[in-house]
Amino acid sequence: MKTKEQRQPKMRTCKLLVSVFLLCILTLGFRIPSEAATPGVMKLSRNRTYTGYDLDSNGKKERLLYNGRAVYVNGKRVYTLNGYDTDCRLITLKNGRRFLYVFAGEDGSPYSSYKILRYRGGKISVVADLSGLMKNYHNSSVIMWSGRNRGIWVSGNTVRVFISEMNWTVGSKVFVLEYTYQGGTLKRKGYSGSLVGSTYQYLYTSKKITTYKGPGSRTKAFTLKSGAKVTVTGYYLKNNVLYLKLKNTQGKSGWIKALTRKQSGPGRSPLFRNAYYAG
């Protein structure tokens, strides 16, 4: 029969093994990320190689280079930018997922290209073509990064885009589009959105306009007489068809379908006498 002194080393060994086992469970169950992502948008400098960012969320940091004409990842060209001027920015979400914003073209030109890209499996794919969403309804679109224009904002895992449009229907307006992280990529957050930063707070009708209860609805909401004062409070964009939400001075809201290029007038909207645009 073993004495008390003989049993003590074995007991201490058992306690140590139990402690190590519990420590492993706690470490695996409550692992703290080594680096928390700071959400935001960062402009990339030309001809500088960035090595501190994991672009495809595989745990390894890539070598990212933008030289003004192309984007390179780990020494391989993954995207080409064709245009008079270009820009490239890194978008980081709160969850650590990263995307690239690229611009190519002449600032203010209807042929400019604004896109959000995703890097996965060594290849680039287009998540959002910001320049092509309302191509039938504007003379030009611009995402500006100076003055009062807000460009692209990141809030948590949502990306908010501010696009300044020369709209054929309501003139110069800023359309706000939202994209949220879902299923490994960015997806538009519904079909509705708001307008901000308009050149004119109020628009005045140049002829009689009938509004409807909703986008595409055939049920009339109210009719505006020529010279009526309204505000544009929102939009609905689905399958490249655009509707605009109008609010009259009595606080009632109604919808109209936006005008295309063929329906527009020279330099000014045929619906609103103070809605001007270039072209």
CSV table of C-alpha atoms in Angstrom, one decimal, residues 107-235:
chain,number,residue,atom,x,y,z
A,107,ASP,CA,-13.7,63.3,-64.4
A,108,GLY,CA,-17.3,64.2,-65.2
A,109,SER,CA,-17.4,62.3,-68.5
A,110,PRO,CA,-20.3,60.0,-69.3
A,111,TYR,CA,-17.8,57.4,-70.3
A,112,SER,CA,-16.1,57.3,-66.9
A,113,SER,CA,-16.0,54.0,-65.0
A,114,TYR,CA,-16.6,53.6,-61.3
A,115,LYS,CA,-16.5,50.1,-59.9
A,116,ILE,CA,-16.1,48.1,-56.7
A,117,LEU,CA,-14.0,45.0,-57.1
A,118,ARG,CA,-13.4,41.8,-55.0
A,119,TYR,CA,-10.2,39.7,-55.0
A,120,ARG,CA,-10.7,36.0,-54.6
A,121,GLY,CA,-8.8,33.0,-55.7
A,122,GLY,CA,-6.2,35.1,-57.5
A,123,LYS,CA,-8.8,36.8,-59.7
A,124,ILE,CA,-10.7,40.1,-59.6
A,125,SER,CA,-14.5,40.3,-60.1
A,126,VAL,CA,-16.8,43.3,-60.3
A,127,VAL,CA,-19.1,43.6,-57.2
A,128,ALA,CA,-20.8,46.9,-58.3
A,129,ASP,CA,-20.7,48.8,-61.5
A,130,LEU,CA,-21.5,52.3,-60.1
A,131,SER,CA,-21.3,54.0,-63.5
A,132,GLY,CA,-23.7,51.7,-65.3
A,133,LEU,CA,-26.6,51.7,-62.8
A,134,MET,CA,-28.5,54.7,-64.2
A,135,LYS,CA,-26.8,55.1,-67.6
A,136,ASN,CA,-30.1,55.7,-69.4
A,137,TYR,CA,-31.2,58.5,-67.1
A,138,HIS,CA,-28.2,60.9,-66.9
A,139,ASN,CA,-25.8,62.8,-69.0
A,140,SER,CA,-22.9,62.1,-66.6
A,141,SER,CA,-22.2,60.8,-63.1
A,142,VAL,CA,-19.3,61.6,-60.7
A,143,ILE,CA,-18.1,60.3,-57.4
A,144,MET,CA,-16.1,63.2,-56.0
A,145,TRP,CA,-13.7,63.1,-53.0
A,146,SER,CA,-13.4,66.8,-52.2
A,147,GLY,CA,-15.5,69.6,-50.8
A,148,ARG,CA,-19.0,68.7,-49.6
A,149,ASN,CA,-19.2,65.6,-51.7
A,150,ARG,CA,-18.8,62.4,-49.6
A,151,GLY,CA,-17.6,59.9,-52.1
A,152,ILE,CA,-17.8,56.5,-50.4
A,153,TRP,CA,-18.4,55.9,-46.6
A,154,VAL,CA,-18.1,52.7,-44.6
A,155,SER,CA,-20.3,52.2,-41.6
A,156,GLY,CA,-19.8,48.7,-40.0
A,157,ASN,CA,-20.3,46.3,-42.8
A,158,THR,CA,-22.2,48.7,-45.0
A,159,VAL,CA,-20.8,50.7,-47.9
A,160,ARG,CA,-22.6,54.0,-48.7
A,161,VAL,CA,-21.9,55.5,-52.1
A,162,PHE,CA,-22.7,59.1,-53.1
A,163,ILE,CA,-23.1,59.6,-56.9
A,164,SER,CA,-23.6,63.1,-58.3
A,165,GLU,CA,-25.8,62.8,-61.4
A,166,MET,CA,-26.7,65.1,-64.2
A,167,ASN,CA,-30.2,63.6,-64.3
A,168,TRP,CA,-32.4,64.1,-67.4
A,169,THR,CA,-35.5,64.5,-65.1
A,170,VAL,CA,-34.5,66.5,-62.1
A,171,GLY,CA,-31.1,68.0,-63.0
A,172,SER,CA,-28.1,67.9,-60.7
A,173,LYS,CA,-28.8,65.5,-57.8
A,174,VAL,CA,-26.7,63.3,-55.5
A,175,PHE,CA,-28.0,59.7,-55.3
A,176,VAL,CA,-27.2,57.6,-52.3
A,177,LEU,CA,-26.7,53.9,-52.8
A,178,GLU,CA,-26.0,51.3,-50.1
A,179,TYR,CA,-24.3,48.0,-50.3
A,180,THR,CA,-24.0,45.5,-47.4
A,181,TYR,CA,-21.8,42.5,-46.8
A,182,GLN,CA,-23.7,39.3,-47.5
A,183,GLY,CA,-22.7,35.8,-48.6
A,184,GLY,CA,-19.0,36.7,-49.0
A,185,THR,CA,-19.6,39.8,-51.2
A,186,LEU,CA,-21.3,43.2,-51.3
A,187,LYS,CA,-25.0,43.4,-52.3
A,188,ARG,CA,-27.3,46.3,-52.8
A,189,LYS,CA,-29.4,47.1,-49.8
A,190,GLY,CA,-32.8,47.1,-51.4
A,191,TYR,CA,-34.0,49.1,-54.5
A,192,SER,CA,-34.9,52.3,-52.8
A,193,GLY,CA,-32.6,55.2,-51.8
A,194,SER,CA,-32.4,58.9,-50.9
A,195,LEU,CA,-31.2,62.0,-52.6
A,196,VAL,CA,-29.0,64.6,-50.9
A,197,GLY,CA,-27.1,67.8,-51.8
A,198,SER,CA,-29.4,69.0,-54.5
A,199,THR,CA,-28.6,72.2,-56.4
A,200,TYR,CA,-32.2,73.4,-55.8
A,201,GLN,CA,-34.2,72.6,-52.7
A,202,TYR,CA,-37.4,73.0,-54.7
A,203,LEU,CA,-38.3,72.2,-58.3
A,204,TYR,CA,-41.1,74.0,-60.2
A,205,THR,CA,-43.1,72.1,-62.7
A,206,SER,CA,-43.2,73.4,-66.3
A,207,LYS,CA,-46.4,71.5,-67.1
A,208,LYS,CA,-49.1,69.3,-65.6
A,209,ILE,CA,-47.6,66.1,-64.0
A,210,THR,CA,-49.5,63.0,-62.7
A,211,THR,CA,-47.8,61.1,-59.8
A,212,TYR,CA,-48.6,57.6,-58.7
A,213,LYS,CA,-48.8,55.6,-55.4
A,214,GLY,CA,-45.6,53.7,-56.0
A,215,PRO,CA,-42.9,52.8,-58.5
A,216,GLY,CA,-44.6,51.3,-61.5
A,217,SER,CA,-48.1,51.7,-60.0
A,218,ARG,CA,-51.1,52.7,-62.1
A,219,THR,CA,-53.0,54.1,-59.1
A,220,LYS,CA,-52.8,57.9,-59.1
A,221,ALA,CA,-51.5,59.7,-56.1
A,222,PHE,CA,-52.1,63.4,-57.1
A,223,THR,CA,-51.7,65.7,-60.0
A,224,LEU,CA,-49.3,68.7,-60.1
A,225,LYS,CA,-50.3,71.8,-62.0
A,226,SER,CA,-47.9,73.8,-64.0
A,227,GLY,CA,-45.8,76.0,-61.7
A,228,ALA,CA,-46.3,73.7,-58.7
A,229,LYS,CA,-43.5,73.5,-56.1
A,230,VAL,CA,-42.1,70.0,-55.2
A,231,THR,CA,-39.1,68.4,-53.7
A,232,VAL,CA,-37.4,65.1,-54.8
A,233,THR,CA,-37.1,62.9,-51.7
A,234,GLY,CA,-36.1,59.5,-53.0
A,235,TYR,CA,-35.7,57.0,-55.9
